Coordinates of C-alpha atoms and ligand atoms in Angstrom, one line a residue:
M723 CA 0.0 0.0 0.0
F724 CA 2.8 2.3 0.9
A725 CA 4.5 1.8 -2.5
T726 CA 1.2 2.6 -4.2
M727 CA 0.8 5.8 -2.2
G728 CA 4.3 6.7 -3.2
A729 CA 3.5 6.1 -6.8
L730 CA 0.5 8.3 -6.5
G731 CA 2.6 11.0 -4.9
L732 CA 0.8 10.6 -1.6
A733 CA 3.9 9.5 0.3
P734 CA 7.5 10.5 -0.1
T735 CA 9.6 7.8 -1.6
A736 CA 13.4 7.4 -1.8
E737 CA 12.9 8.7 -5.4
A738 CA 11.5 11.9 -4.0
A739 CA 15.0 12.7 -2.8
Q740 CA 16.4 12.4 -6.2
R741 CA 17.7 14.9 -8.6
D742 CA 15.8 18.0 -9.5
Q743 CA 12.7 17.1 -7.6
P744 CA 10.8 20.0 -6.1
F745 CA 10.8 20.0 -2.3
R746 CA 7.6 18.8 -0.7
A747 CA 7.2 19.9 3.0
L748 CA 6.7 17.1 5.4
K749 CA 3.3 16.8 7.2
P750 CA 2.0 15.0 10.3
G751 CA -0.5 13.4 7.9
D752 CA 2.3 11.6 6.2
F753 CA 2.2 9.1 9.0
T754 CA -1.5 8.3 8.9
L755 CA -2.1 4.8 7.5
T756 CA 1.6 3.9 7.8
G757 CA 1.3 3.0 11.5
R758 CA 4.6 4.7 12.1
G759 CA 5.5 7.6 14.3
A760 CA 7.9 10.5 14.0
A761 CA 11.4 9.6 15.1
K762 CA 13.8 11.4 17.4
V763 CA 16.5 13.3 15.6
V764 CA 19.6 15.0 17.0
I765 CA 20.9 17.8 14.8
V766 CA 24.5 18.7 15.2
G767 CA 25.0 22.4 14.4
G768 CA 22.6 25.3 14.7
G769 CA 23.4 27.2 11.6
I770 CA 21.0 27.5 8.7
A771 CA 21.3 23.9 7.6
G772 CA 20.7 22.6 11.1
L773 CA 17.9 25.0 11.9
A774 CA 16.2 24.3 8.6
S775 CA 16.4 20.6 9.2
A776 CA 14.8 20.9 12.6
Y777 CA 12.2 23.3 11.2
E778 CA 11.2 21.1 8.3
L779 CA 11.2 17.9 10.4
G780 CA 9.2 19.7 13.0
K781 CA 6.4 20.1 10.5
A782 CA 5.8 16.4 10.6
G783 CA 6.2 16.2 14.4
Y784 CA 9.7 14.8 14.7
D785 CA 11.3 15.2 18.1
C786 CA 14.4 17.2 17.2
T787 CA 17.2 18.5 19.4
V788 CA 19.7 20.9 18.0
L789 CA 23.2 21.1 19.5
E790 CA 25.0 24.4 18.8
A791 CA 28.5 25.1 20.0
R792 CA 28.3 28.9 19.9
D793 CA 26.2 30.9 22.3
R794 CA 23.8 31.8 19.5
T795 CA 22.2 30.0 16.5
G796 CA 22.7 31.1 12.9
G797 CA 26.2 29.8 12.3
R798 CA 27.8 32.0 9.7
N799 CA 24.6 34.1 9.4
F800 CA 25.8 36.6 12.0
T801 CA 24.8 40.2 12.5
L802 CA 26.6 42.5 14.9
R803 CA 24.9 45.3 16.9
G804 CA 26.1 47.5 19.7
G805 CA 27.1 45.4 22.7
D806 CA 27.8 42.2 20.9
S807 CA 31.1 40.6 21.7
T808 CA 33.4 38.1 20.1
T809 CA 36.8 36.6 20.8
D810 CA 38.7 35.2 17.8
L811 CA 41.2 32.3 17.8
Y812 CA 44.1 34.7 18.1
G813 CA 42.6 36.0 21.4
N814 CA 41.3 39.4 20.2
T815 CA 38.2 40.3 22.1
Q816 CA 36.0 43.0 20.6
T817 CA 32.7 44.5 21.6
A818 CA 30.7 46.3 18.9
R819 CA 30.0 49.9 19.8
F820 CA 27.5 50.5 17.0
T821 CA 24.7 52.9 18.0
D822 CA 21.0 52.0 18.0
G823 CA 19.6 50.8 14.7
Q824 CA 23.1 50.3 13.2
Y825 CA 24.4 46.8 12.4
M826 CA 26.7 44.9 10.2
N827 CA 26.1 41.5 8.6
A828 CA 29.4 39.8 9.1
G829 CA 28.4 36.8 7.1
P830 CA 25.7 36.5 4.4
A831 CA 24.4 39.9 3.4
R832 CA 22.7 39.6 0.0
I833 CA 20.1 37.3 -1.4
P834 CA 19.3 36.8 -5.1
Q835 CA 15.6 36.5 -6.0
W836 CA 15.8 32.9 -7.2
M837 CA 17.2 31.4 -4.0
V838 CA 14.9 29.6 -1.5
T839 CA 16.2 31.8 1.2
L840 CA 13.5 34.3 0.1
D841 CA 10.8 31.6 0.3
Y842 CA 11.8 31.1 3.9
C843 CA 11.7 34.8 4.6
R844 CA 8.1 34.8 3.2
E845 CA 7.1 31.7 5.1
L846 CA 8.6 32.9 8.4
G847 CA 7.4 36.5 8.1
V848 CA 10.8 38.1 7.8
P849 CA 10.4 41.4 6.0
I850 CA 12.9 42.1 3.2
E851 CA 14.2 45.1 1.4
V852 CA 16.4 45.7 -1.7
F853 CA 20.1 45.2 -1.3
T854 CA 22.0 47.3 -3.8
N855 CA 24.7 45.2 -5.2
V856 CA 25.7 47.4 -8.1
N857 CA 25.6 51.2 -8.2
A858 CA 26.6 53.4 -11.1
D859 CA 27.7 56.1 -8.7
A860 CA 30.0 53.9 -6.6
Y861 CA 33.7 54.1 -7.3
I862 CA 36.4 52.0 -8.9
F863 CA 40.0 52.7 -7.8
N864 CA 42.8 50.5 -9.1
Q865 CA 45.8 51.9 -7.5
K866 CA 48.1 49.1 -8.6
S867 CA 47.0 49.7 -12.2
G868 CA 48.1 53.3 -11.9
M869 CA 44.8 55.1 -11.5
K870 CA 45.5 58.5 -10.1
Q871 CA 42.0 58.9 -8.7
P872 CA 38.8 57.0 -8.2
E873 CA 36.3 56.9 -11.0
R874 CA 32.6 56.4 -10.9
Y875 CA 31.3 53.0 -12.1
R876 CA 29.2 54.8 -14.8
T877 CA 32.3 56.6 -16.2
A878 CA 34.4 53.5 -16.3
K879 CA 31.6 51.5 -17.9
A880 CA 30.9 54.1 -20.6
D881 CA 34.6 54.1 -21.5
V882 CA 35.1 50.3 -21.5
Y883 CA 31.9 49.6 -23.5
G884 CA 32.6 52.6 -25.7
Y885 CA 36.1 51.5 -26.8
V886 CA 35.3 47.8 -27.0
S887 CA 32.3 48.7 -29.2
E888 CA 34.4 51.0 -31.3
L889 CA 37.1 48.4 -31.9
L890 CA 34.6 45.6 -32.8
A891 CA 32.6 47.9 -35.0
K892 CA 35.7 49.1 -36.9
A893 CA 37.0 45.5 -37.3
T894 CA 33.6 44.5 -38.6
D895 CA 33.5 47.5 -40.9
R896 CA 36.9 46.7 -42.3
G897 CA 36.0 43.1 -43.1
A898 CA 37.6 41.2 -40.3
L899 CA 34.5 39.2 -39.6
D900 CA 33.4 38.7 -43.2
K901 CA 33.9 34.9 -42.9
E902 CA 31.8 34.7 -39.7
L903 CA 29.0 37.0 -40.6
T904 CA 26.7 37.8 -43.5
V905 CA 26.3 41.3 -44.7
A906 CA 23.0 41.6 -42.9
D907 CA 24.6 40.2 -39.7
R908 CA 27.4 42.8 -39.9
E909 CA 25.0 45.7 -40.3
R910 CA 23.0 44.6 -37.3
L911 CA 26.1 44.1 -35.2
V912 CA 27.4 47.5 -36.1
E913 CA 24.0 49.0 -35.3
F914 CA 24.0 47.3 -31.9
L915 CA 27.5 48.4 -31.1
K916 CA 26.8 52.1 -32.0
D917 CA 24.0 52.0 -29.5
W918 CA 25.8 49.9 -26.9
G919 CA 29.0 52.0 -27.0
E920 CA 27.4 55.4 -27.7
L921 CA 29.5 55.6 -30.9
G922 CA 29.4 58.5 -33.4
D923 CA 28.8 58.2 -37.1
T924 CA 32.4 57.3 -37.8
L925 CA 32.1 54.4 -35.3
T926 CA 34.3 56.3 -32.9
Y927 CA 33.8 56.6 -29.2
E928 CA 34.0 60.2 -28.1
G929 CA 32.5 60.0 -24.6
G930 CA 29.1 61.4 -23.8
E931 CA 26.5 61.8 -21.1
R932 CA 26.8 58.2 -19.9
R933 CA 30.2 59.1 -18.4
G934 CA 28.6 61.7 -16.2
Y935 CA 28.8 65.4 -15.6
S936 CA 30.9 67.7 -13.5
V937 CA 27.9 70.1 -13.4
V938 CA 24.6 68.2 -13.6
P939 CA 21.8 69.4 -16.0
A940 CA 19.2 71.5 -14.2
A941 CA 16.9 74.3 -15.0
A942 CA 16.9 76.2 -18.3
G943 CA 20.3 78.0 -18.5
T944 CA 22.0 75.0 -16.9
P945 CA 22.5 72.4 -19.6
G946 CA 25.2 70.7 -17.5
V947 CA 28.9 70.3 -18.1
L948 CA 30.1 66.8 -19.2
L949 CA 33.0 65.2 -17.4
G950 CA 36.1 66.1 -19.3
D951 CA 39.4 64.2 -19.9
I952 CA 38.2 61.2 -21.9
P953 CA 41.0 58.7 -21.6
T954 CA 42.4 56.9 -24.6
A955 CA 41.4 53.2 -25.2
S956 CA 44.9 52.2 -24.1
E957 CA 44.6 54.1 -20.8
V958 CA 41.2 52.5 -20.2
F959 CA 42.4 49.0 -20.7
A960 CA 45.5 49.7 -18.6
S961 CA 43.4 50.9 -15.7
G962 CA 41.8 47.5 -15.4
V963 CA 38.3 48.9 -14.6
G964 CA 36.7 46.5 -17.0
R965 CA 37.4 43.5 -14.7
Y966 CA 34.5 44.4 -12.5
F967 CA 31.7 44.5 -15.0
S968 CA 30.9 40.8 -15.5
F969 CA 30.1 40.5 -11.8
E970 CA 26.6 41.8 -12.2
F971 CA 25.9 39.2 -14.9
G972 CA 26.5 36.3 -12.5
F973 CA 23.5 34.2 -11.8
D974 CA 24.0 34.6 -8.1
Q975 CA 24.9 38.3 -8.1
A976 CA 22.6 40.0 -10.5
M977 CA 20.3 42.8 -9.3
L978 CA 17.8 42.9 -7.8
M979 CA 19.1 41.4 -4.6
F980 CA 17.5 41.5 -1.1
Q981 CA 18.3 41.6 2.6
P982 CA 16.1 41.1 5.6
V983 CA 15.0 44.4 7.2
G984 CA 17.1 44.9 10.4
G985 CA 19.8 42.4 9.8
M986 CA 20.4 39.0 8.1
D987 CA 20.1 37.2 11.5
R988 CA 16.3 37.8 11.4
I989 CA 16.3 34.6 9.5
P990 CA 17.9 32.3 12.1
H991 CA 16.0 34.2 14.8
A992 CA 12.7 33.4 13.0
L993 CA 13.8 29.8 12.5
T994 CA 14.9 29.4 16.1
K995 CA 11.5 30.7 17.3
A996 CA 9.7 28.4 14.9
V997 CA 11.7 25.3 16.0
G998 CA 11.3 26.3 19.7
T999 CA 14.2 27.3 22.0
H1000 CA 13.5 24.3 24.2
R1001 CA 14.7 22.2 21.4
I1002 CA 18.0 24.0 21.0
R1003 CA 21.0 23.7 23.3
T1004 CA 23.6 26.4 22.8
G1005 CA 27.2 26.3 24.1
A1006 CA 27.0 22.5 23.4
V1007 CA 30.3 21.3 21.9
V1008 CA 30.0 17.9 20.2
S1009 CA 32.9 15.6 20.6
D1010 CA 31.6 12.2 19.4
I1011 CA 29.0 10.8 17.0
T1012 CA 28.5 7.0 17.3
D1013 CA 26.2 5.1 15.1
K1014 CA 25.0 2.2 17.2
G1015 CA 23.1 0.4 14.4
S1016 CA 19.7 0.8 16.2
G1017 CA 20.2 4.5 17.0
V1018 CA 22.8 7.2 17.3
A1019 CA 24.6 8.5 20.4
V1020 CA 26.0 12.0 20.3
T1021 CA 28.4 13.2 23.1
Y1022 CA 28.7 16.8 23.9
T1023 CA 30.0 19.2 26.6
Q1024 CA 27.9 22.0 27.9
G1025 CA 28.8 24.2 30.8
G1026 CA 31.7 22.0 31.7
R1027 CA 29.6 18.8 31.8
T1028 CA 29.8 16.0 29.3
K1029 CA 26.4 14.5 28.3
V1030 CA 25.2 11.9 25.8
I1031 CA 22.0 12.3 23.8
D1032 CA 20.5 9.2 22.1
A1033 CA 18.3 9.5 19.1
D1034 CA 17.0 7.4 16.2
Y1035 CA 18.9 9.6 13.6
C1036 CA 21.4 12.3 13.5
I1037 CA 21.8 15.1 11.0
A1038 CA 25.4 16.4 11.0
A1039 CA 25.1 20.0 10.0
M1040 CA 28.5 21.3 11.1
P1041 CA 31.1 22.8 8.8
P1042 CA 33.2 19.9 7.3
N1043 CA 36.5 21.2 8.7
I1044 CA 35.0 21.1 12.3
L1045 CA 33.2 17.8 11.8
A1046 CA 36.5 16.3 10.7
K1047 CA 37.8 16.9 14.2
V1048 CA 34.9 15.1 15.9
Q1049 CA 35.3 11.5 16.9
H1050 CA 33.0 9.1 15.0
N1051 CA 32.6 5.5 13.9
L1052 CA 31.3 6.4 10.4
G1053 CA 34.2 5.0 8.6
S1054 CA 37.3 6.3 6.8
G1055 CA 35.3 7.2 3.6
V1056 CA 33.5 9.8 5.6
Q1057 CA 36.7 11.1 7.2
R1058 CA 38.5 11.2 3.9
A1059 CA 35.6 13.1 2.3
L1060 CA 35.5 15.6 5.1
E1061 CA 39.2 16.2 5.0
A1062 CA 39.2 16.7 1.2
I1063 CA 37.0 19.8 1.7
T1064 CA 39.2 22.8 2.7
P1065 CA 38.2 25.9 4.6
S1066 CA 38.5 29.4 3.0
S1067 CA 39.1 32.8 4.6
A1068 CA 36.9 35.9 4.3
A1069 CA 36.6 38.9 6.5
K1070 CA 34.7 42.2 7.0
I1071 CA 35.1 45.3 9.0
G1072 CA 32.2 47.5 9.9
L1073 CA 32.9 51.2 10.1
E1074 CA 30.3 53.4 11.8
Y1075 CA 30.3 57.0 10.8
R1076 CA 28.9 60.0 12.6
S1077 CA 27.4 61.2 9.3
R1078 CA 26.4 59.6 6.0
W1079 CA 29.0 61.7 4.1
W1080 CA 28.9 59.2 1.2
E1081 CA 25.2 60.2 0.6
L1082 CA 25.7 63.9 1.5
D1083 CA 28.9 64.6 -0.5
H1084 CA 29.2 61.8 -3.0
N1085 CA 25.5 61.0 -3.8
I1086 CA 26.1 57.3 -3.2
Y1087 CA 23.1 55.4 -1.8
G1088 CA 24.1 51.8 -1.3
G1089 CA 26.3 49.7 -3.7
I1090 CA 29.9 48.6 -3.8
T1091 CA 33.1 50.4 -4.5
E1092 CA 35.8 48.2 -6.0
T1093 CA 39.5 48.6 -5.5
D1094 CA 42.7 46.6 -6.1
Q1095 CA 43.9 47.6 -2.6
D1096 CA 43.7 44.8 0.0
V1097 CA 40.3 46.0 1.3
T1098 CA 38.9 44.7 -2.0
H1099 CA 35.3 45.7 -1.6
I1100 CA 33.8 48.7 0.3
W1101 CA 30.0 48.4 0.8
H1102 CA 27.7 51.3 1.3
P1103 CA 24.7 50.5 3.5
S1104 CA 21.5 49.6 1.8
Y1105 CA 19.4 50.6 4.8
G1106 CA 19.0 53.8 6.9
F1107 CA 19.2 56.2 3.9
H1108 CA 19.2 59.9 4.9
G1109 CA 19.6 58.8 8.6
E1110 CA 22.1 60.5 10.8
R1111 CA 24.7 57.7 11.0
G1112 CA 25.6 54.6 9.0
V1113 CA 27.9 51.6 8.9
L1114 CA 30.1 51.1 5.9
I1115 CA 31.8 47.7 5.3
G1116 CA 35.4 49.0 5.0
Y1117 CA 36.7 45.7 3.8
Y1118 CA 35.2 42.6 2.5
N1119 CA 38.2 40.5 1.4
Y1120 CA 39.3 36.9 1.1
D1121 CA 42.2 34.5 1.3
D1122 CA 45.6 36.1 1.8
D1123 CA 44.2 39.6 2.3
A1124 CA 41.7 38.4 4.9
D1125 CA 44.5 36.4 6.7
A1126 CA 46.9 39.4 6.6
Y1127 CA 44.3 41.6 8.3
A1128 CA 43.4 38.8 10.8
K1129 CA 47.0 38.9 12.1
L1130 CA 46.7 42.6 13.1
T1131 CA 45.0 43.8 16.2
P1132 CA 41.5 45.2 15.7
G1133 CA 42.9 48.7 16.1
E1134 CA 45.5 48.1 13.4
R1135 CA 42.9 46.6 11.1
E1136 CA 40.9 49.7 11.4
K1137 CA 43.9 52.0 10.7
R1138 CA 44.9 50.0 7.6
A1139 CA 41.3 49.9 6.3
V1140 CA 40.8 53.6 6.9
A1141 CA 44.0 54.5 5.1
A1142 CA 42.8 52.6 2.0
G1143 CA 39.4 54.3 2.1
V1144 CA 40.9 57.8 2.5
K1145 CA 42.6 57.3 -0.9
I1146 CA 39.2 56.9 -2.5
Y1147 CA 36.9 59.1 -0.5
G1148 CA 39.2 61.7 1.2
E1149 CA 39.8 62.6 4.8
Q1150 CA 36.2 62.2 6.0
Y1151 CA 36.8 58.5 5.8
R1152 CA 39.0 59.1 8.9
T1153 CA 37.6 62.1 10.6
E1154 CA 33.9 61.0 10.6
L1155 CA 34.7 57.5 12.0
A1156 CA 32.9 56.7 15.3
S1157 CA 33.9 53.0 15.8
S1158 CA 34.7 49.8 14.0
F1159 CA 34.3 46.1 14.4
S1160 CA 36.2 43.5 12.4
H1161 CA 35.2 39.8 11.9
H1162 CA 37.4 37.1 10.4
W1163 CA 35.7 33.8 9.7
R1164 CA 38.8 31.6 9.5
Q1165 CA 39.6 32.7 13.1
T1166 CA 36.1 32.3 14.4
P1167 CA 35.8 29.5 17.0
H1168 CA 33.6 26.5 16.1
L1169 CA 33.4 27.7 12.4
E1170 CA 37.0 28.4 11.3
A1171 CA 35.9 29.1 7.7
A1172 CA 33.9 31.6 5.6
W1173 CA 33.1 28.9 3.1
H1174 CA 34.7 25.8 1.7
D1175 CA 36.5 24.5 -1.3
T1176 CA 35.1 21.2 -2.5
P1177 CA 37.4 19.8 -5.2
G1178 CA 35.5 18.2 -8.0
G1179 CA 32.2 19.6 -6.8
P1180 CA 29.7 18.2 -4.4
D1181 CA 28.8 15.2 -6.6
D1182 CA 32.3 14.0 -6.9
P1183 CA 32.4 10.3 -6.0
R1184 CA 34.6 10.9 -3.0
Y1185 CA 31.8 12.8 -1.3
Q1186 CA 29.3 10.0 -1.7
P1187 CA 29.5 9.0 2.0
L1188 CA 28.3 12.5 2.8
N1189 CA 25.6 12.8 0.1
R1190 CA 23.7 9.8 1.3
P1191 CA 23.2 8.6 4.9
T1192 CA 26.0 6.8 6.5
G1193 CA 24.2 4.4 8.8
R1194 CA 21.8 6.6 10.7
V1195 CA 23.7 9.8 10.1
Y1196 CA 22.8 12.3 7.4
F1197 CA 24.9 15.3 6.4
A1198 CA 23.7 18.8 5.5
G1199 CA 25.3 22.1 4.8
D1200 CA 26.0 24.7 2.0
W1201 CA 29.3 22.8 1.5
L1202 CA 27.3 19.9 0.1
S1203 CA 25.5 22.0 -2.5
Y1204 CA 26.2 23.7 -5.8
T1205 CA 25.7 27.0 -4.0
D1206 CA 28.5 26.9 -1.4
A1207 CA 28.7 30.2 0.5
W1208 CA 25.0 30.9 0.2
Q1209 CA 22.2 30.1 2.6
H1210 CA 20.3 28.6 -0.3
G1211 CA 22.9 25.8 -0.3
A1212 CA 22.3 25.2 3.4
F1213 CA 18.5 25.2 3.0
T1214 CA 18.4 23.0 0.0
S1215 CA 20.9 20.5 1.5
A1216 CA 18.8 20.4 4.7
R1217 CA 15.7 19.7 2.6
K1218 CA 17.4 16.9 0.8
A1219 CA 18.5 15.3 4.1
V1220 CA 15.1 15.6 5.7
T1221 CA 13.3 14.3 2.6
A1222 CA 15.6 11.2 2.6
L1223 CA 15.3 10.7 6.3
H1224 CA 11.5 10.9 6.2
A1225 CA 11.2 8.5 3.3
R1226 CA 13.3 6.0 5.3
V1227 CA 11.2 6.5 8.5
L1228 CA 8.0 5.9 6.5
S1229 CA 9.3 2.8 4.8
S1230 CA 11.2 1.2 7.7
Ligands
LIG1486 N1 27.7 34.5 -1.0 C1 28.9 35.3 -0.7 C2 28.7 36.7 -1.3 O1 27.8 37.0 -2.0 C3 30.1 34.6 -1.1 C4 30.2 34.5 -2.6 C5 30.8 35.6 -3.3 C6 29.7 33.4 -3.3 C7 30.8 35.5 -4.7 C8 29.8 33.4 -4.6 C9 30.3 34.4 -5.4 O2 29.5 37.6 -1.0

């Protein structure tokens, strides 16, 4: 009967967990007629994958317990507000001094429209607002490439698109593409390029209003003054500004993007509330996962006491680099797979300013300034426009740059980040600063990574012991998805694990 229900789509089957199947939320009703009951599940890790697992299993009445090593749920989804404190693995303790209403998202901070993260925001009642990922008025400053001063995105784009269009149009016009294109194709291509690059009749790029104005157009009598000093094609290519423009074409980075109103951690807060705080143990550091055949025993230490929790199943939703240090009897295949996945560094510094000088003096409302200095990305806040104060992200950098800053004291990090910003925005970047807070993921206890490198991708055969249950233990996390470093990966991986677990409970 169960198989028939499955075939009719009335009960989840093992097949339901297969490729490209839409997720179907579990229901208490799934158990009617099967004579089975919801099982007890211990979930190791209270980040997005762990919370989502508990939340989805809870819909069908599973008895879930979440063990979280940190003193808060959310994992790498971490928002800092005034009063929040951290101590990194180098021993630096910081307390954020942001004023009321100001915050920084130290981890995830932007959500594309196609990711299930937004579905969870809708379902959980977490309000969202636009996150500005690209802004024509933000700057580009490539100091190493010899740029003398920052340039607005719009100016850089006009020049790059202009010259590329000019070169391709001229090449086409001179017959360089005669083998590839028909006469009609060539005419259409040149027509497109004239528009795309704002070319003149001689197919030459001569600048134009897309570059921007030094005096903006206004009332009659003020037609505006175009920005002067149009660089040559050679200068434009040498500046390297073009390297930033494909970013916004990315499937995961294209506008519009969104953020929860009030901070990204509104998502784990809502999940935590939905799961029930009585089901979540924080400060619980797991040391052992033993599959006993008939159940799973998880050993953890909380408040100096070591405890064991027994359950029917376990979902291991910790980062792989941390899980690899936990004792288990899941076999060398699991251990080898965990160790093949390597942790990566990323970091951010939040700079609170006494005024929103980037809006007042630069007319920049949200968006990202790009630079080849080691701060890499500077983010303008996408909330609190026209307010009194605001928090800029003074660096969002990765790998060696993040590690180099991590080795400095928080005060030195601030000094170095501010020095880089002053080169782009001027002295206000220093004089208006009220306080700062820096966060480095590789040096964060119990996480020790911003995201992970999974050689060969998550479906590489070596990760098979993680992509299917090993005994009674399931694995979940963004690191087992095609969207590593996105909450979407954690959510979809959790959905996959609970779907498989539920199908097994129903058929066992
Ligand atoms: N999701 C993170 C971000 O948007 C990390 C990431 C960056 C992932 C770029 C993919 C591409 O910053």
